[in-house]
XYZ file of C-alpha atoms in Angstrom:
380
model
C 113.424 57.126 223.788
C 116.558 56.075 225.545
C 114.803 53.110 226.566
C 111.440 50.962 226.826
C 108.915 51.602 229.868
C 107.080 48.829 230.779
C 104.045 48.596 228.447
C 101.485 48.635 231.426
C 103.220 51.377 233.436
C 102.743 53.663 229.654
C 99.266 52.713 229.815
C 98.588 53.012 233.411
C 97.038 49.717 234.328
C 97.572 47.096 236.100
C 98.996 43.736 234.725
C 95.405 42.055 235.358
C 93.796 44.664 233.240
C 91.467 43.621 230.700
C 90.955 44.234 227.033
C 88.077 46.970 227.820
C 90.416 48.763 230.424
C 93.455 48.573 228.259
C 91.567 49.953 225.559
C 89.657 52.826 227.637
C 93.153 53.418 229.225
C 94.608 54.178 225.518
C 91.537 56.486 224.319
C 92.092 58.590 227.182
C 95.891 59.025 226.940
C 96.049 59.462 223.293
C 93.729 62.657 224.059
C 96.338 63.978 226.365
C 99.400 62.889 224.740
C 98.589 63.900 221.329
C 101.383 65.569 219.355
C 99.178 68.127 218.357
C 97.339 69.010 221.643
C 101.141 69.469 222.583
C 102.785 71.406 220.292
C 105.634 73.066 222.872
C 106.624 69.530 223.583
C 109.600 68.587 221.897
C 109.086 64.477 223.013
C 105.347 64.989 222.301
C 105.439 62.514 219.102
C 108.217 60.219 220.824
C 105.409 59.811 223.666
C 102.743 59.174 221.131
C 104.582 56.635 219.336
C 105.554 54.781 223.075
C 101.809 54.464 224.149
C 100.686 53.403 220.929
C 103.050 50.599 220.355
C 102.274 49.758 224.330
C 98.571 49.861 223.019
C 99.966 47.673 219.659
C 101.840 45.188 222.115
C 98.639 44.643 225.012
C 95.874 44.589 222.715
C 96.980 41.526 221.100
C 96.470 38.375 222.944
C 99.913 36.162 221.566
C 102.271 39.349 221.735
C 100.875 40.222 225.377
C 101.699 36.981 226.473
C 104.874 37.084 225.297
C 105.420 40.093 226.932
C 103.856 39.081 230.402
C 106.424 35.890 230.389
C 109.905 37.801 228.822
C 109.371 41.148 228.860
C 110.862 43.266 225.754
C 112.826 40.606 225.232
C 110.172 38.162 224.256
C 109.062 41.113 221.466
C 110.347 41.552 218.303
C 110.534 44.812 216.239
C 108.778 43.752 213.517
C 105.705 43.635 215.939
C 105.265 47.228 216.054
C 105.482 49.357 212.974
C 104.015 52.909 213.932
C 103.023 53.264 210.453
C 101.202 50.326 209.855
C 99.303 50.915 213.090
C 98.707 54.551 212.596
C 96.820 53.412 209.062
C 94.489 50.724 210.267
C 92.116 49.807 212.824
C 91.477 51.444 216.330
C 94.161 53.725 217.748
C 95.194 55.320 214.156
C 95.778 58.832 213.933
C 92.503 58.977 211.840
C 90.653 57.519 215.226
C 92.671 60.178 217.382
C 91.601 63.216 215.416
C 87.657 61.619 214.850
C 88.263 61.817 219.176
C 89.305 65.294 218.581
C 87.199 67.229 215.808
C 84.721 64.953 214.558
C 86.672 63.570 211.789
C 88.815 66.958 210.217
C 92.448 65.580 210.187
C 95.152 68.029 211.019
C 95.150 70.149 213.739
C 98.321 72.017 213.717
C 101.372 70.875 213.299
C 104.154 68.673 215.527
C 106.850 71.458 215.900
C 108.489 71.239 212.140
C 110.359 68.236 210.353
C 112.514 66.844 212.024
C 114.514 63.446 211.575
C 114.654 60.637 214.229
C 118.042 60.523 215.608
C 119.711 57.499 216.350
C 117.988 55.435 218.636
C 119.595 53.892 222.071
C 118.793 50.043 222.164
C 115.694 49.459 224.623
C 116.901 47.775 228.071
C 115.872 43.922 228.774
C 115.487 42.878 232.205
C 115.986 39.117 233.228
C 115.236 37.413 236.502
C 117.414 34.968 238.202
C 117.254 32.390 240.934
C 120.280 31.490 242.614
C 121.073 29.848 245.863
C 120.961 31.151 249.584
C 124.614 30.861 249.513
C 125.409 32.604 246.814
C 123.619 35.152 247.760
C 125.635 35.183 250.755
C 129.257 34.854 249.704
C 128.731 36.072 245.979
C 129.733 33.761 242.745
C 129.000 33.983 239.083
C 125.861 32.585 236.761
C 125.520 32.003 233.189
C 122.327 32.858 231.629
C 121.065 32.989 228.309
C 119.167 35.781 226.835
C 117.444 36.300 223.283
C 117.913 39.854 221.891
C 118.644 41.636 218.825
C 121.975 42.711 217.685
C 123.478 44.421 215.156
C 123.769 42.521 211.879
C 127.578 41.454 210.453
C 126.508 41.140 207.312
C 125.818 44.789 206.521
C 127.036 46.403 209.746
C 123.489 47.702 210.869
C 122.853 49.192 207.689
C 120.431 47.229 206.211
C 121.914 47.305 202.970
C 123.182 44.824 200.860
C 126.818 44.858 201.242
C 128.082 46.443 198.042
C 124.925 48.270 197.550
C 123.994 52.175 198.823
C 121.559 53.687 200.899
C 119.856 56.946 199.280
C 118.128 59.899 200.706
C 114.235 59.162 200.732
C 113.298 61.675 198.067
C 109.756 62.032 199.700
C 111.060 63.774 202.655
C 114.283 64.828 201.482
C 115.425 62.825 204.373
C 113.696 65.022 207.082
C 112.043 61.922 207.895
C 108.684 63.443 207.926
C 105.752 65.061 205.597
C 103.716 67.763 206.214
C 100.245 67.934 204.628
C 98.102 71.022 204.355
C 94.433 70.764 204.668
C 91.853 73.324 203.905
C 88.886 72.434 206.175
C 85.282 74.861 206.755
C 87.337 75.564 210.212
C 90.215 76.875 208.566
C 93.571 75.643 207.309
C 95.121 72.840 209.007
C 98.580 71.513 208.729
C 99.184 67.545 210.063
C 102.771 66.318 210.105
C 103.852 62.819 210.350
C 106.379 60.147 209.751
C 107.526 59.541 205.909
C 105.987 56.524 205.028
C 108.537 55.693 202.252
C 111.466 55.633 204.952
C 109.388 55.021 208.319
C 110.945 57.905 209.354
C 114.531 57.510 208.673
C 115.141 59.659 206.580
C 117.271 56.911 204.288
C 116.191 53.664 201.815
C 117.724 51.038 201.233
C 117.514 49.772 197.641
C 118.981 46.788 197.652
C 118.089 44.853 201.361
C 120.849 42.543 203.049
C 119.980 39.512 202.605
C 120.797 38.406 206.664
C 118.367 40.864 208.006
C 115.969 41.733 205.717
C 117.247 45.491 205.652
C 116.161 45.986 209.139
C 119.648 46.288 210.488
C 119.301 43.938 213.139
C 119.369 40.033 213.789
C 117.869 38.085 216.477
C 120.219 36.097 218.584
C 120.622 33.954 221.832
C 123.581 35.573 223.959
C 125.098 33.349 226.571
C 126.665 36.195 229.724
C 128.553 35.776 232.839
C 126.471 37.385 235.584
C 129.101 37.844 238.261
C 126.774 38.046 241.720
C 128.308 40.129 245.014
C 128.184 38.690 248.077
C 125.114 40.168 250.274
C 122.708 40.798 247.542
C 119.092 39.480 248.576
C 115.578 38.891 246.305
C 114.643 42.095 244.648
C 118.502 42.918 244.385
C 118.753 44.794 240.948
C 121.913 44.012 238.654
C 122.709 46.568 235.960
C 124.517 45.363 232.873
C 125.686 47.934 230.461
C 125.524 47.316 227.014
C 123.906 43.896 227.067
C 120.360 45.007 226.336
C 119.056 45.423 222.446
C 120.967 46.775 220.038
C 120.835 50.207 219.141
C 120.658 52.055 215.961
C 124.260 52.197 213.929
C 126.217 54.991 215.452
C 123.884 54.967 219.215
C 125.041 52.773 221.941
C 122.785 49.370 222.885
C 120.505 49.248 225.878
C 121.403 47.798 229.238
C 120.252 44.452 230.739
C 118.989 44.518 234.618
C 119.253 41.391 236.157
C 116.460 41.161 239.048
C 117.512 38.522 241.627
C 115.289 35.813 243.467
C 117.187 33.784 246.088
C 115.932 30.395 247.133
C 114.683 29.873 250.496
C 116.979 27.663 252.250
C 115.758 24.372 254.121
C 117.966 25.931 257.659
C 118.534 29.130 257.941
C 116.138 32.147 257.633
C 117.589 35.720 256.786
C 116.527 38.991 258.609
C 118.639 41.411 257.166
C 122.827 40.111 256.941
C 121.834 38.028 260.306
C 120.816 34.727 259.939
C 118.733 32.408 262.052
C 118.130 28.588 262.874
C 117.204 25.920 265.096
C 118.803 22.640 266.854
C 117.065 20.483 268.859
C 118.962 19.185 272.465
C 117.160 16.664 274.475
C 116.134 17.597 278.603
C 119.390 16.527 279.884
C 122.076 18.039 277.784
C 120.001 21.353 278.541
C 120.057 20.391 282.715
C 123.631 19.284 281.801
C 125.643 21.572 279.707
C 126.649 19.703 276.219
C 129.196 20.334 273.585
C 127.007 20.100 270.269
C 127.391 20.933 266.537
C 125.632 24.153 265.141
C 125.175 24.531 261.567
C 126.855 27.209 259.640
C 127.047 28.376 256.317
C 130.745 27.191 255.931
C 129.826 23.901 257.796
C 129.263 23.096 261.629
C 131.067 24.664 264.487
C 131.388 23.022 267.749
C 129.991 25.127 270.371
C 128.864 24.958 273.869
C 125.710 25.317 275.833
C 125.788 26.107 279.592
C 123.962 24.003 281.839
C 120.584 25.118 282.956
C 119.946 26.467 279.622
C 116.222 27.097 279.031
C 113.703 26.458 275.959
C 113.870 28.847 273.086
C 117.368 30.377 274.462
C 119.324 31.660 271.754
C 122.928 32.176 271.294
C 125.114 34.368 268.827
C 127.351 33.353 266.427
C 129.127 36.483 265.416
C 130.364 37.272 261.899
C 128.527 33.772 260.703
C 125.983 35.812 258.492
C 125.742 37.217 255.058
C 128.316 39.749 253.989
C 127.378 43.222 254.108
C 126.592 44.339 250.688
C 129.088 47.185 249.166
C 130.913 46.878 252.948
C 132.954 45.321 255.055
C 132.335 42.409 257.311
C 129.359 40.105 258.149
C 126.266 39.844 259.936
C 126.347 37.124 262.977
C 124.151 33.937 263.254
C 121.663 33.121 265.778
C 120.848 29.621 267.061
C 117.814 29.062 269.180
C 117.923 25.815 271.036
C 114.476 23.413 270.857
C 114.738 20.830 273.449
C 113.063 18.284 272.248
C 110.933 15.956 275.354
C 111.155 12.380 274.883
C 107.822 10.878 273.832
C 108.449 7.387 274.809
C 110.211 6.068 277.993
C 110.973 2.579 278.885
C 110.965 1.685 282.573
C 114.797 2.202 283.565
C 114.389 5.642 282.749
C 111.036 6.228 284.077
C 112.312 4.931 287.049
C 115.180 7.459 287.012
C 112.989 10.049 286.448
C 110.991 9.313 288.962
C 113.748 9.351 291.787
C 115.148 12.359 290.511
C 111.508 13.663 291.339
C 111.662 12.361 294.916
C 115.553 14.228 295.350
C 113.527 17.056 293.867
C 110.287 17.756 295.497
C 108.550 21.332 294.839
C 112.547 21.971 293.314
C 111.171 20.143 290.269
C 109.717 23.563 288.774
C 111.209 26.421 291.447
C 108.744 28.353 288.685
C 105.344 26.647 289.455
C 106.507 26.624 292.921
C 106.370 29.775 293.306
C 103.197 30.928 291.247
C 101.548 28.090 293.379
C 102.667 30.639 296.764
C 101.273 33.438 295.241
C 98.035 31.669 294.974
C 97.978 30.316 298.207
C 98.597 33.426 299.492
C 95.959 35.309 297.610
C 93.408 32.697 298.355
C 94.700 32.877 302.493
C 94.954 29.085 302.429
């Protein structure tokens, strides 16, 4: 398969599934996906191997913990071996045949002997947290990811330089072995991966001392991630070829960057527009004033008109977030919050009382209107 799917998705369970749920899901899918039940599906064997790999990782607490934290990047190639898995413990081929036929192995074939071709490397996923400003204007981040890379010593062959790689004598290069068995129910044939070459069709006589014959090594790689303007939490960026190394002759997988934008102390975002509150005094609200308003580029002067009411919003065009993969920007909406002083000195109280006396009922025209309606309704 071109890339690895999420192991929980493969098994069809949630990330909080316990051991019993994982085992139950595996048994159910193993009956459904086993190659001997899907002889017409050329991908049956790969699907079954994918299922077995997912169960092998998620049924092991240590491997599952690494996978939960790092995804496929936290799983080494040696963490799963299909042949070892098939030979021992629950989930092996014998166990699957027990499910089907009460212990008789080999119900039909796997669709002919064919060697597994070079496999593309697995995709990786990396969660990256960025600032609100970087999401708005774009930028770059340098990250370090663990991944497998082709061994430079042996050029990915797995063989020590100067030595040869031979065709497997057991499977003659096909990567598979056919086993026939006569049972009381008839003649059954099973096709399985060759144990000697692990399905590769080739045998390394003298393993490379650097990669120990795997053809791949684990390294940490620094990568610069270019972040376009206008991204948001949940945006996924694809970096082609930056995933796990593929087999010789096959491409690397891809790296997917999943972005998480940090909250801002002042602004909130809705689409490409941003919102903030600015406190003003009741004097500024009544008389109008030029105030300072924060924007993503810094503070700007803004004239509020006299008689501005609490909660009034003003629009600053093109002061929002850049449109992703487009032109222009969103807007900024500024809501004024009229702050009433909690304490007044004697002079302030005197002036307010004088204002109240001069204004009379006009202190609050809306209240006057409401009182008039009440009087009219009561006939007083």
